[in-house]
Short mmCIF file of C-alpha atoms in Angstrom, two decimals:
data_model
loop_
_atom_site.label_atom_id
_atom_site.label_comp_id
_atom_site.label_asym_id
_atom_site.label_seq_id
_atom_site.Cartn_x
_atom_site.Cartn_y
_atom_site.Cartn_z
CA MET J 1 -22.71 44.93 33.33
CA PRO J 2 -22.25 41.33 32.14
CA GLU J 3 -18.51 40.31 31.97
CA LYS J 4 -17.17 40.16 28.43
CA LYS J 5 -17.02 36.76 26.76
CA ILE J 6 -13.51 35.70 25.78
CA THR J 7 -12.97 32.98 23.33
CA THR J 8 -10.05 31.24 21.60
CA ASP J 9 -9.53 31.60 17.77
CA SER J 10 -11.78 28.68 17.29
CA GLY J 11 -14.55 30.31 19.23
CA ILE J 12 -14.24 28.02 22.40
CA GLU J 13 -15.25 30.14 25.47
CA ILE J 14 -12.29 30.64 27.96
CA ARG J 15 -13.35 30.76 31.62
CA LYS J 16 -12.09 33.26 34.05
CA ILE J 17 -10.53 30.48 36.23
CA TYR J 18 -10.28 26.71 35.92
CA HIS J 19 -10.69 24.26 38.74
CA ALA J 20 -10.14 20.44 39.25
CA GLU J 21 -13.96 19.93 38.64
CA ASP J 22 -13.66 21.38 35.32
CA LEU J 23 -11.74 18.28 34.08
CA PRO J 24 -13.50 15.44 32.52
CA PRO J 25 -13.67 12.43 34.78
CA GLY J 26 -10.52 10.39 34.29
CA SER J 27 -8.74 12.77 32.04
CA LEU J 28 -5.53 12.51 33.92
CA ASP J 29 -5.64 8.83 34.42
CA HIS J 30 -3.12 6.50 32.60
CA GLN J 31 -1.74 9.14 30.51
CA GLU J 32 1.91 8.20 29.83
CA PRO J 33 4.09 9.38 26.86
CA GLY J 34 4.71 6.76 24.25
CA GLU J 35 1.60 4.86 25.22
CA TYR J 36 -1.92 4.82 23.73
CA PRO J 37 -3.58 7.22 23.33
CA PHE J 38 -0.42 9.39 23.11
CA THR J 39 -1.95 12.66 24.47
CA ARG J 40 1.42 13.22 26.20
CA GLY J 41 3.64 12.42 23.25
CA VAL J 42 4.63 9.67 21.12
CA GLN J 43 8.12 8.93 22.62
CA PRO J 44 8.49 7.64 26.34
CA ASP J 45 11.46 10.18 26.71
CA MET J 46 10.42 12.82 24.34
CA TYR J 47 13.24 15.65 24.07
CA ARG J 48 15.27 14.27 26.98
CA GLY J 49 16.39 11.61 24.41
CA LYS J 50 16.59 13.51 21.36
CA THR J 51 15.40 17.12 20.53
CA TRP J 52 13.01 17.57 17.70
CA THR J 53 14.48 17.79 14.17
CA MET J 54 15.29 21.27 13.22
CA ARG J 55 14.44 21.76 9.64
CA GLN J 56 14.41 25.00 7.57
CA TYR J 57 12.24 25.15 4.64
CA ALA J 58 14.34 26.44 1.65
CA GLY J 59 14.45 26.44 -2.01
CA PHE J 60 14.65 29.06 -4.79
CA SER J 61 16.13 29.98 -8.20
CA THR J 62 18.23 27.10 -9.60
CA ALA J 63 19.28 23.82 -8.03
CA GLU J 64 22.69 25.01 -7.68
CA GLU J 65 21.73 28.16 -5.75
CA SER J 66 19.40 26.20 -3.35
CA ASN J 67 22.26 23.80 -2.81
CA LYS J 68 24.42 26.60 -1.56
CA ARG J 69 21.75 27.55 0.88
CA TYR J 70 21.56 23.91 2.13
CA HIS J 71 25.12 23.57 2.85
CA TYR J 72 24.98 26.85 4.87
CA LEU J 73 21.92 25.65 6.83
CA LEU J 74 23.68 22.27 7.53
CA SER J 75 26.78 24.27 8.82
CA GLN J 76 24.59 26.30 11.24
CA GLY J 77 23.09 23.03 12.90
CA VAL J 78 19.97 22.24 10.80
CA MET J 79 19.41 18.48 11.24
CA GLY J 80 17.15 17.94 8.20
CA LEU J 81 16.47 19.69 4.85
CA SER J 82 13.11 20.86 3.69
CA VAL J 83 12.62 21.52 0.14
CA ALA J 84 10.49 24.18 -1.41
CA PHE J 85 9.51 23.88 -5.20
CA ASP J 86 8.55 26.63 -7.51
CA LEU J 87 5.04 26.65 -8.91
CA PRO J 88 5.64 25.08 -12.38
CA THR J 89 7.34 22.12 -10.75
CA GLN J 90 4.38 21.82 -8.29
CA ILE J 91 1.88 21.55 -11.11
CA GLY J 92 4.03 19.63 -13.52
CA TYR J 93 5.32 22.00 -16.06
CA ASP J 94 8.94 22.10 -17.10
CA SER J 95 10.55 25.75 -17.02
CA ASP J 96 10.37 26.11 -20.88
CA HIS J 97 6.39 25.71 -20.72
CA PRO J 98 4.62 28.94 -21.71
CA LEU J 99 2.58 28.76 -18.33
CA ALA J 100 5.75 28.67 -16.43
CA GLU J 101 6.76 32.26 -17.46
CA GLY J 102 7.26 34.64 -14.64
CA GLU J 103 7.18 31.74 -11.88
CA VAL J 104 10.43 29.89 -12.57
CA GLY J 105 12.44 29.66 -9.27
CA LYS J 106 10.30 32.14 -7.66
CA VAL J 107 8.65 30.50 -4.59
CA GLY J 108 10.91 27.49 -4.53
CA VAL J 109 13.60 25.76 -6.76
CA ALA J 110 12.98 24.73 -10.25
CA ILE J 111 13.42 20.92 -10.82
CA ASP J 112 13.03 19.93 -14.44
CA SER J 113 15.15 16.77 -14.55
CA ILE J 114 17.21 14.21 -12.86
CA GLU J 115 20.26 16.62 -13.39
CA ASP J 116 18.50 19.36 -11.42
CA MET J 117 18.01 16.80 -8.54
CA GLN J 118 21.57 15.80 -8.64
CA ALA J 119 22.63 19.48 -8.47
CA LEU J 120 20.24 20.07 -5.71
CA PHE J 121 21.90 17.45 -3.42
CA ALA J 122 25.50 17.85 -4.62
CA GLY J 123 27.81 16.99 -1.68
CA ILE J 124 24.91 15.79 0.63
CA ASN J 125 24.66 12.22 1.60
CA PRO J 126 20.98 10.93 1.50
CA GLU J 127 21.70 8.22 3.89
CA GLU J 128 22.74 10.93 6.61
CA VAL J 129 20.39 13.78 5.99
CA SER J 130 16.72 13.33 6.20
CA THR J 131 14.92 15.30 3.47
CA SER J 132 11.23 16.58 3.53
CA MET J 133 9.76 17.70 0.13
CA THR J 134 6.82 19.90 0.13
CA ILE J 135 5.23 18.68 -3.05
CA ASN J 136 1.74 17.08 -3.88
CA SER J 137 0.51 16.59 -7.36
CA THR J 138 3.95 15.75 -8.71
CA ALA J 139 5.15 14.10 -5.49
CA PHE J 140 5.58 10.74 -7.09
CA ILE J 141 7.88 12.31 -9.82
CA LEU J 142 10.02 14.25 -7.32
CA LEU J 143 10.31 11.06 -5.21
CA ALA J 144 11.32 9.02 -8.14
CA GLN J 145 14.00 11.65 -9.01
CA TYR J 146 15.32 11.60 -5.45
CA VAL J 147 15.40 7.84 -5.23
CA VAL J 148 17.29 7.67 -8.71
CA MET J 149 19.72 10.28 -7.32
CA ALA J 150 20.27 8.34 -4.15
CA LYS J 151 21.01 5.12 -6.36
CA GLN J 152 23.41 7.04 -8.41
CA LYS J 153 25.35 8.10 -5.26
CA GLY J 154 25.49 4.45 -4.08
CA ALA J 155 23.00 4.87 -1.20
CA ASP J 156 21.12 2.03 0.32
CA LEU J 157 17.49 2.72 -0.35
CA LYS J 158 16.60 0.76 2.76
CA LYS J 159 18.43 3.55 4.77
CA ILE J 160 17.34 6.90 3.16
CA SER J 161 14.81 8.74 5.11
CA GLY J 162 12.57 11.72 4.45
CA THR J 163 8.95 12.68 3.60
CA ILE J 164 7.03 13.65 0.69
CA GLN J 165 3.79 15.81 1.43
CA ASN J 166 1.88 14.00 -1.16
CA ASP J 167 -1.37 15.13 0.38
CA ILE J 168 -3.62 16.12 -2.70
CA LEU J 169 -7.07 16.29 -0.71
CA LYS J 170 -6.07 19.61 0.87
CA GLU J 171 -4.93 21.00 -2.50
CA TYR J 172 -8.48 20.60 -3.61
CA ALA J 173 -9.88 22.23 -0.41
CA ALA J 174 -7.39 24.92 0.33
CA ARG J 175 -4.44 25.51 -1.84
CA GLY J 176 -5.00 24.62 -5.51
CA THR J 177 -1.74 23.02 -6.85
CA TYR J 178 -3.61 19.84 -8.17
CA ILE J 179 -3.25 18.47 -11.69
CA TYR J 180 -5.44 15.24 -11.94
CA PRO J 181 -8.92 14.67 -10.80
CA PRO J 182 -9.53 13.28 -7.15
CA LYS J 183 -9.89 9.57 -7.98
CA PRO J 184 -6.72 9.04 -10.25
CA SER J 185 -4.79 11.33 -7.67
CA MET J 186 -5.78 9.11 -4.87
CA ARG J 187 -4.76 6.07 -7.01
CA ILE J 188 -1.23 7.58 -7.49
CA ILE J 189 -0.80 8.13 -3.75
CA THR J 190 -1.83 4.64 -2.87
CA ASP J 191 0.66 3.46 -5.58
CA VAL J 192 3.36 5.55 -3.64
CA PHE J 193 2.28 3.80 -0.38
CA GLU J 194 2.57 0.38 -1.86
CA TRP J 195 5.89 0.93 -3.73
CA CYS J 196 7.61 2.67 -0.72
CA SER J 197 6.57 0.03 1.78
CA ALA J 198 8.73 -2.49 -0.40
CA GLU J 199 11.47 -0.27 -1.64
CA VAL J 200 12.17 2.68 0.75
CA PRO J 201 10.77 1.34 4.14
CA LYS J 202 12.11 4.25 6.15
CA TRP J 203 10.45 6.91 3.95
CA ASN J 204 7.27 8.71 5.11
CA THR J 205 4.93 8.30 2.11
CA ILE J 206 2.63 11.21 3.04
CA SER J 207 2.60 14.27 5.24
CA ILE J 208 -1.20 14.86 5.96
CA SER J 209 -1.27 18.62 6.04
CA GLY J 210 -3.27 20.89 8.32
CA TYR J 211 -0.79 23.50 7.60
CA HIS J 212 -2.27 24.90 4.39
CA ILE J 213 -5.86 24.47 5.56
CA ARG J 214 -4.88 26.95 8.31
CA GLU J 215 -3.11 29.29 6.09
CA ALA J 216 -6.28 29.41 3.95
CA GLY J 217 -8.05 30.79 6.96
CA SER J 218 -9.45 27.81 9.13
CA THR J 219 -9.63 27.72 12.85
CA ALA J 220 -7.54 25.42 15.00
CA VAL J 221 -10.58 23.06 15.37
CA GLN J 222 -11.18 22.91 11.61
CA GLU J 223 -7.47 22.31 11.02
CA VAL J 224 -7.62 19.14 13.21
CA ALA J 225 -11.04 18.02 11.91
CA PHE J 226 -10.31 18.37 8.14
CA THR J 227 -6.75 17.13 8.43
CA LEU J 228 -7.74 14.03 10.36
CA SER J 229 -10.75 13.33 7.97
CA ASN J 230 -8.15 13.46 5.03
CA GLY J 231 -6.06 11.01 6.87
CA LYS J 232 -8.98 8.71 7.23
CA ALA J 233 -9.66 8.90 3.51
CA TYR J 234 -5.96 7.94 2.69
CA VAL J 235 -6.01 4.99 5.05
CA GLN J 236 -9.19 3.81 3.63
CA ALA J 237 -7.96 4.07 0.03
CA ALA J 238 -4.90 2.10 1.18
CA LEU J 239 -7.01 -0.65 2.93
CA GLU J 240 -9.00 -0.98 -0.22
CA ARG J 241 -5.65 -1.62 -2.02
CA GLY J 242 -4.89 -4.48 0.42
CA LEU J 243 -2.16 -2.84 2.32
CA ASP J 244 -1.54 -3.55 5.94
CA ILE J 245 -2.67 -0.86 8.30
CA ASN J 246 -0.14 -1.73 10.93
CA VAL J 247 2.72 -1.34 8.26
CA LEU J 248 1.16 1.73 6.53
CA GLY J 249 0.37 3.53 9.81
CA LYS J 250 3.89 3.77 10.85
CA ARG J 251 4.86 5.60 7.53
CA LEU J 252 2.15 8.28 7.86
CA SER J 253 3.18 11.62 9.05
CA PHE J 254 1.11 14.95 9.78
CA PHE J 255 2.15 18.59 9.23
CA PHE J 256 0.49 21.27 11.44
CA ASN J 257 0.59 24.99 11.63
CA ALA J 258 1.38 26.88 14.77
CA HIS J 259 -0.44 30.12 15.42
CA ASN J 260 -0.18 32.83 18.23
CA ASN J 261 -2.73 31.58 20.73
CA LEU J 262 -0.36 29.48 22.63
CA PHE J 263 -2.58 27.53 24.98
CA GLU J 264 -5.02 26.67 22.09
CA GLU J 265 -2.25 25.54 19.91
CA VAL J 266 -0.71 23.20 22.57
CA ALA J 267 -4.24 21.72 23.25
CA LYS J 268 -4.77 21.21 19.53
CA PHE J 269 -1.54 19.07 19.16
CA ARG J 270 -2.36 17.12 22.16
CA ALA J 271 -5.99 16.40 21.07
CA ALA J 272 -5.01 15.63 17.46
CA ARG J 273 -2.74 12.85 18.68
CA ARG J 274 -5.40 11.40 21.00
CA MET J 275 -7.92 11.46 18.20
CA TRP J 276 -5.79 10.04 15.46
CA ALA J 277 -5.06 7.00 17.81
CA SER J 278 -8.68 6.32 18.21
CA VAL J 279 -9.22 6.82 14.44
CA MET J 280 -6.54 4.19 13.60
CA LYS J 281 -7.73 1.86 16.36
CA SER J 282 -11.27 2.01 14.95
CA MET J 283 -9.97 1.25 11.36
CA GLY J 284 -8.30 -1.99 12.54
CA ALA J 285 -4.73 -1.09 13.70
CA THR J 286 -3.54 -3.17 16.55
CA ASP J 287 0.20 -2.20 16.63
CA PRO J 288 0.51 0.96 18.85
CA ARG J 289 3.18 2.41 16.77
CA ALA J 290 0.61 2.57 13.87
CA MET J 291 -1.68 4.72 16.01
CA MET J 292 0.93 7.38 16.70
CA LEU J 293 0.42 10.79 15.22
CA ARG J 294 3.89 11.99 14.35
CA PHE J 295 4.00 15.47 13.07
CA HIS J 296 6.06 18.41 11.70
CA THR J 297 5.11 21.84 12.53
CA GLN J 298 5.74 25.17 10.66
CA THR J 299 5.23 28.41 12.19
CA GLY J 300 2.14 30.37 10.80
CA GLY J 301 3.06 32.16 7.54
CA SER J 302 -0.42 34.02 7.51
CA THR J 303 0.49 35.53 11.01
CA LEU J 304 3.52 37.35 9.71
CA THR J 305 3.10 41.10 9.02
CA ALA J 306 4.79 43.26 6.40
CA GLN J 307 4.44 46.28 9.00
CA GLN J 308 7.16 46.30 11.61
CA PRO J 309 8.52 42.96 10.38
CA LEU J 310 10.87 42.50 13.39
CA ASN J 311 7.85 41.91 15.55
CA ASN J 312 7.58 38.55 13.75
CA ILE J 313 10.48 37.26 15.50
CA SER J 314 8.37 37.38 18.67
CA ARG J 315 5.48 35.74 16.90
CA VAL J 316 7.65 32.92 15.55
CA THR J 317 9.13 32.30 19.05
CA LEU J 318 5.59 31.96 20.50
CA GLN J 319 4.56 29.68 17.80
CA SER J 320 7.63 27.54 18.10
CA LEU J 321 7.13 27.33 21.91
CA ALA J 322 3.49 26.04 21.24
CA ALA J 323 4.92 23.49 18.89
CA VAL J 324 7.51 22.19 21.33
CA LEU J 325 5.20 22.28 24.36
CA GLY J 326 2.71 20.36 22.13
CA GLY J 327 5.27 17.64 21.47
CA THR J 328 6.16 18.16 17.80
CA GLN J 329 8.68 15.78 15.93
CA SER J 330 10.28 18.34 13.79
CA LEU J 331 9.95 22.08 13.36
CA HIS J 332 10.44 24.94 10.77
CA THR J 333 10.65 28.54 11.96
CA ASN J 334 9.67 31.24 9.42
CA GLY J 335 11.96 34.02 8.73
CA PHE J 336 10.90 37.40 10.08
CA ASP J 337 10.93 38.93 6.45
CA GLU J 338 8.69 36.27 4.94
CA ALA J 339 5.85 38.67 4.54
CA LEU J 340 7.92 40.74 2.23
CA SER J 341 9.99 38.15 0.34
CA LEU J 342 11.84 34.78 0.51
CA PRO J 343 13.96 34.73 3.69
CA THR J 344 17.27 36.40 3.49
CA GLU J 345 20.29 34.37 4.92
CA GLU J 346 20.11 36.49 8.03
CA ALA J 347 16.37 35.80 8.51
CA ALA J 348 16.82 32.04 8.08
CA ARG J 349 19.70 32.08 10.56
CA THR J 350 17.65 33.94 13.21
CA ALA J 351 14.72 31.68 12.54
CA LEU J 352 17.02 28.66 13.18
CA ARG J 353 18.62 30.33 16.37
CA THR J 354 15.06 30.85 17.69
CA GLN J 355 14.68 26.93 17.74
CA GLN J 356 18.25 26.50 19.39
CA ILE J 357 17.47 29.02 22.09
CA ILE J 358 14.21 27.22 22.83
CA ALA J 359 15.96 23.85 22.96
CA PHE J 360 19.08 24.67 24.83
CA GLU J 361 18.43 27.65 26.90
CA SER J 362 14.74 27.82 27.78
CA GLY J 363 14.56 24.42 29.74
CA VAL J 364 11.09 23.46 28.09
CA ALA J 365 12.66 20.31 26.65
CA ASP J 366 13.77 19.07 30.03
CA THR J 367 10.59 17.35 30.98
CA ILE J 368 7.82 15.77 29.03
CA ASP J 369 4.56 17.45 28.30
CA PRO J 370 5.26 20.21 30.85
CA LEU J 371 1.66 21.76 30.65
CA ALA J 372 -0.04 18.47 31.50
CA GLY J 373 -2.17 18.56 34.70
CA SER J 374 -2.99 22.47 34.13
CA PHE J 375 -6.68 22.60 34.68
CA PHE J 376 -6.90 24.99 31.77
CA ILE J 377 -4.87 22.91 29.23
CA GLU J 378 -6.56 19.62 30.20
CA ALA J 379 -10.15 21.20 29.85
CA LEU J 380 -9.20 22.98 26.56
CA THR J 381 -7.68 19.71 25.06
CA THR J 382 -10.90 17.98 25.69
CA GLU J 383 -13.18 20.74 24.39
CA LEU J 384 -11.16 21.20 21.41
CA GLU J 385 -11.43 17.43 20.55
CA GLU J 386 -15.23 17.48 21.21
CA HIS J 387 -15.67 20.39 18.65
CA ALA J 388 -13.43 18.56 16.17
CA TRP J 389 -15.13 15.29 16.51
CA LYS J 390 -18.61 17.02 15.73
CA LEU J 391 -16.95 18.38 12.57
CA ILE J 392 -15.68 14.97 11.53
CA GLY J 393 -19.12 13.52 12.29
CA LYS J 394 -20.55 15.88 9.73
CA ILE J 395 -17.93 14.90 7.01
CA ASP J 396 -18.46 11.23 7.68
CA ALA J 397 -22.25 11.74 7.08
CA MET J 398 -21.49 13.12 3.62
CA GLY J 399 -19.50 10.14 2.75
CA GLY J 400 -16.00 11.28 3.90
CA SER J 401 -13.36 13.82 2.74
CA VAL J 402 -13.49 13.29 -0.94
CA SER J 403 -17.37 13.58 -1.03
CA ALA J 404 -17.15 16.65 1.27
CA ILE J 405 -14.55 18.41 -0.86
CA GLU J 406 -16.63 17.59 -4.08
CA GLN J 407 -19.73 19.11 -2.44
CA GLY J 408 -17.64 22.18 -1.34
CA PHE J 409 -18.42 21.73 2.27
CA ILE J 410 -14.86 22.01 3.50
CA GLN J 411 -13.97 24.93 1.15
CA ASP J 412 -17.04 26.79 2.48
CA GLU J 413 -16.17 26.28 6.10
CA ILE J 414 -12.69 27.45 5.62
CA ALA J 415 -13.81 30.65 3.75
CA ARG J 416 -16.45 31.54 6.40
CA SER J 417 -13.83 31.29 9.20
CA ALA J 418 -11.29 33.38 6.95
CA PHE J 419 -14.01 36.01 6.55
CA GLU J 420 -14.78 36.20 10.25
CA TYR J 421 -11.36 36.44 11.32
CA GLN J 422 -10.78 39.45 8.93
CA ARG J 423 -13.81 40.98 10.06
CA GLN J 424 -12.71 40.84 13.68
CA ILE J 425 -9.54 42.54 12.55
CA GLU J 426 -11.30 45.21 10.78
CA ARG J 427 -13.47 45.87 13.75
CA ASN J 428 -10.59 46.05 16.00
CA GLU J 429 -12.15 43.09 17.94
CA LYS J 430 -8.75 41.18 17.38
CA ILE J 431 -5.54 43.11 17.88
CA ILE J 432 -2.71 42.61 15.52
CA VAL J 433 0.10 44.58 16.66
CA GLY J 434 1.47 47.18 14.23
CA VAL J 435 -1.47 46.40 11.94
CA ASN J 436 -4.57 47.78 13.45
CA SER J 437 -2.92 48.81 16.75
CA PHE J 438 0.33 50.17 18.06
CA LYS J 439 1.12 51.47 14.59
CA THR J 440 4.22 53.42 13.70
CA SER J 441 5.20 55.52 10.75
CA GLU J 442 7.99 53.22 9.46
CA SER J 443 11.02 54.67 7.97
CA GLY J 444 13.59 51.80 8.09
CA THR J 445 13.82 49.38 5.19
CA ILE J 446 14.48 45.68 5.60
CA PRO J 447 16.68 44.04 2.89
CA VAL J 448 14.62 41.61 0.61
CA PHE J 449 15.46 38.67 -1.27
CA ARG J 450 14.59 38.71 -4.97
CA VAL J 451 14.87 36.00 -7.47
CA ASP J 452 15.61 37.46 -11.10
CA ASP J 453 13.39 36.53 -14.08
CA SER J 454 16.50 35.47 -15.91
CA ILE J 455 16.43 32.25 -13.96
CA ARG J 456 13.92 30.85 -16.57
CA GLN J 457 16.41 31.35 -19.34
CA VAL J 458 19.02 29.58 -17.34
CA GLN J 459 16.91 26.57 -16.75
CA ILE J 460 15.64 26.53 -20.54
CA LEU J 461 19.36 26.40 -21.55
CA LYS J 462 19.96 23.58 -19.15
CA LEU J 463 16.80 21.61 -20.38
CA ASP J 464 17.84 22.10 -23.94
CA ALA J 465 21.19 20.53 -23.42
CA PHE J 466 19.63 17.71 -21.14
CA LYS J 467 17.22 16.82 -23.95
CA ASN J 468 20.02 16.81 -26.57
CA ASP J 469 21.97 14.32 -24.64
CA ARG J 470 19.56 11.47 -24.68
CA ASN J 471 17.94 8.83 -26.95
CA PRO J 472 14.64 10.17 -28.25
CA ALA J 473 13.24 6.71 -29.35
CA MET J 474 13.98 5.40 -25.77
CA VAL J 475 12.18 8.47 -24.18
CA ASP J 476 9.20 7.62 -26.39
CA GLN J 477 9.24 4.02 -25.46
CA VAL J 478 9.47 4.51 -21.60
CA LEU J 479 6.83 7.26 -21.82
CA GLN J 480 4.45 4.75 -23.71
CA ASP J 481 5.07 2.09 -21.15
CA LEU J 482 4.17 4.77 -18.35
CA ASN J 483 0.84 5.37 -20.29
CA ASP J 484 0.21 1.66 -20.49
CA LYS J 485 0.81 1.17 -16.82
CA ALA J 486 -1.47 4.10 -15.83
CA ALA J 487 -4.21 2.92 -18.21
CA SER J 488 -4.07 -0.66 -16.92
CA GLY J 489 -4.44 0.12 -13.25
CA GLU J 490 -0.81 -1.19 -12.45
CA ASN J 491 1.51 0.51 -10.08
CA ILE J 492 3.03 3.23 -11.89
CA MET J 493 5.99 3.77 -9.66
CA PRO J 494 8.51 1.45 -11.33
CA ALA J 495 7.49 3.02 -14.75
CA VAL J 496 8.10 6.58 -13.31
CA ILE J 497 11.46 5.57 -12.02
CA ASP J 498 12.32 3.97 -15.37
CA ALA J 499 11.37 7.17 -17.07
CA VAL J 500 13.47 9.31 -14.76
CA GLU J 501 16.51 7.00 -15.34
CA LYS J 502 15.95 7.27 -19.21
CA ARG J 503 16.08 11.02 -18.79
CA CYS J 504 12.50 12.08 -19.27
CA THR J 505 11.72 15.55 -17.65
CA LEU J 506 9.12 16.19 -14.85
CA GLY J 507 6.84 17.91 -17.43
CA GLU J 508 6.93 15.05 -19.87
CA ILE J 509 6.08 12.54 -17.20
CA ALA J 510 3.30 14.73 -15.80
CA ASP J 511 1.86 15.33 -19.37
CA GLU J 512 1.85 11.61 -20.22
CA LEU J 513 -0.53 11.13 -17.27
CA ARG J 514 -2.49 14.14 -18.20
CA SER J 515 -3.39 12.20 -21.37
CA VAL J 516 -4.51 9.15 -19.37
CA PHE J 517 -6.16 10.91 -16.24
CA GLY J 518 -7.10 14.20 -17.64
CA GLU J 519 -7.12 17.46 -15.61
CA HIS J 520 -9.16 18.60 -12.64
CA LYS J 521 -11.08 21.81 -13.38
#
């Protein structure tokens, strides 16, 4: 009887045993951390010098409530904040818009105005705390609000650091929180690149995200291929604007998912670094730091189960370990209750403690790239890379990511993988503990976190008071100026900053640009 074929989640066959002859020739030669092609990491001393940044993604209800959670997380050892925004904020609607009903403050914090941004970061010094914002179609507006808030606190803009996700291509392909069509969206992103390079040089202007591609059902190979293809499209757009690839490259960051297949995930991170270094070199980068793939990791939300939710602590631990062994620069660990609700304070604390135990008790941070030289890991890194290059070749042949998305290729590939994965679960070919195997009749209840619908009314009252305390003629004037800049092709960021300072709301700014660019359907 033939031996059963075993594969990774991407369908790469795993051999029974690996030997030295399974390695590609020269695969272990000249591989040093901090040196091109960065397979072994982007820092010469990795975590021996400084552990990864421990972030906890948080945001819910009002800015004031989220601010309390941020202060709690900072008191528990978090090194950087990661802001979740509610859906109306993500798609450019104020809390009083009819389409915002039922969604205000639910999956993140509601930010309508500069006053909300001030409340969100009350008592927090933007020069001392790095802030990541998971926001895309309205990223430029939230960045403007953050910059204005920092200026009002007296911060030196040259010293503030953080990241806006600002990755619109994966929204069309996998997630859906877009506003404008692809071409004006790409123009806004390059406006942000250009403005930030001069005004906030320590700010990461984009976090090119594989995370949501994976959440939508892609494989690890697809996550790498589609993410790096999107990265190429952003760099190409910036080069066409005349930006310097050696400056721009240092301000690009990436955002990856970590799933349960430990070795494939480690190989994925190592392969992605090597591939991006090659991409940037081929596009003209000469500074090695501009070829480095620096990335944040979040553990896999789609892997969490509502059944036996405490099992999720084990899943998150495995996934965190993969991220650290793979050389992540920062990490968010999901709460064990997130298949049921937003994380409770206890779940958020347990998630953070998971990172701290890995950092300070496990010993995995003591040496760089500890799995290097494993016949299995080295062979798998190379195989995963080869599969990803083939997929990138197909996208290049279509004219790049924007064209591949417009043709539906990337969306179809993700959908096919998601369908196949679900079919494997339903056929019991893939075991999910507590779901299709090792089930129990559950009696215990896990406390869940709920955001009340009354939050919308609170936000509307705040908005009304905010709008009554401003000069309407000045608001009309700065919005018209923004319209003119958008129509003329000038960089819109100075006009957006001006609009925020003159007390325009997020929805008003987004709507003004809807009137110029239209909406993507």
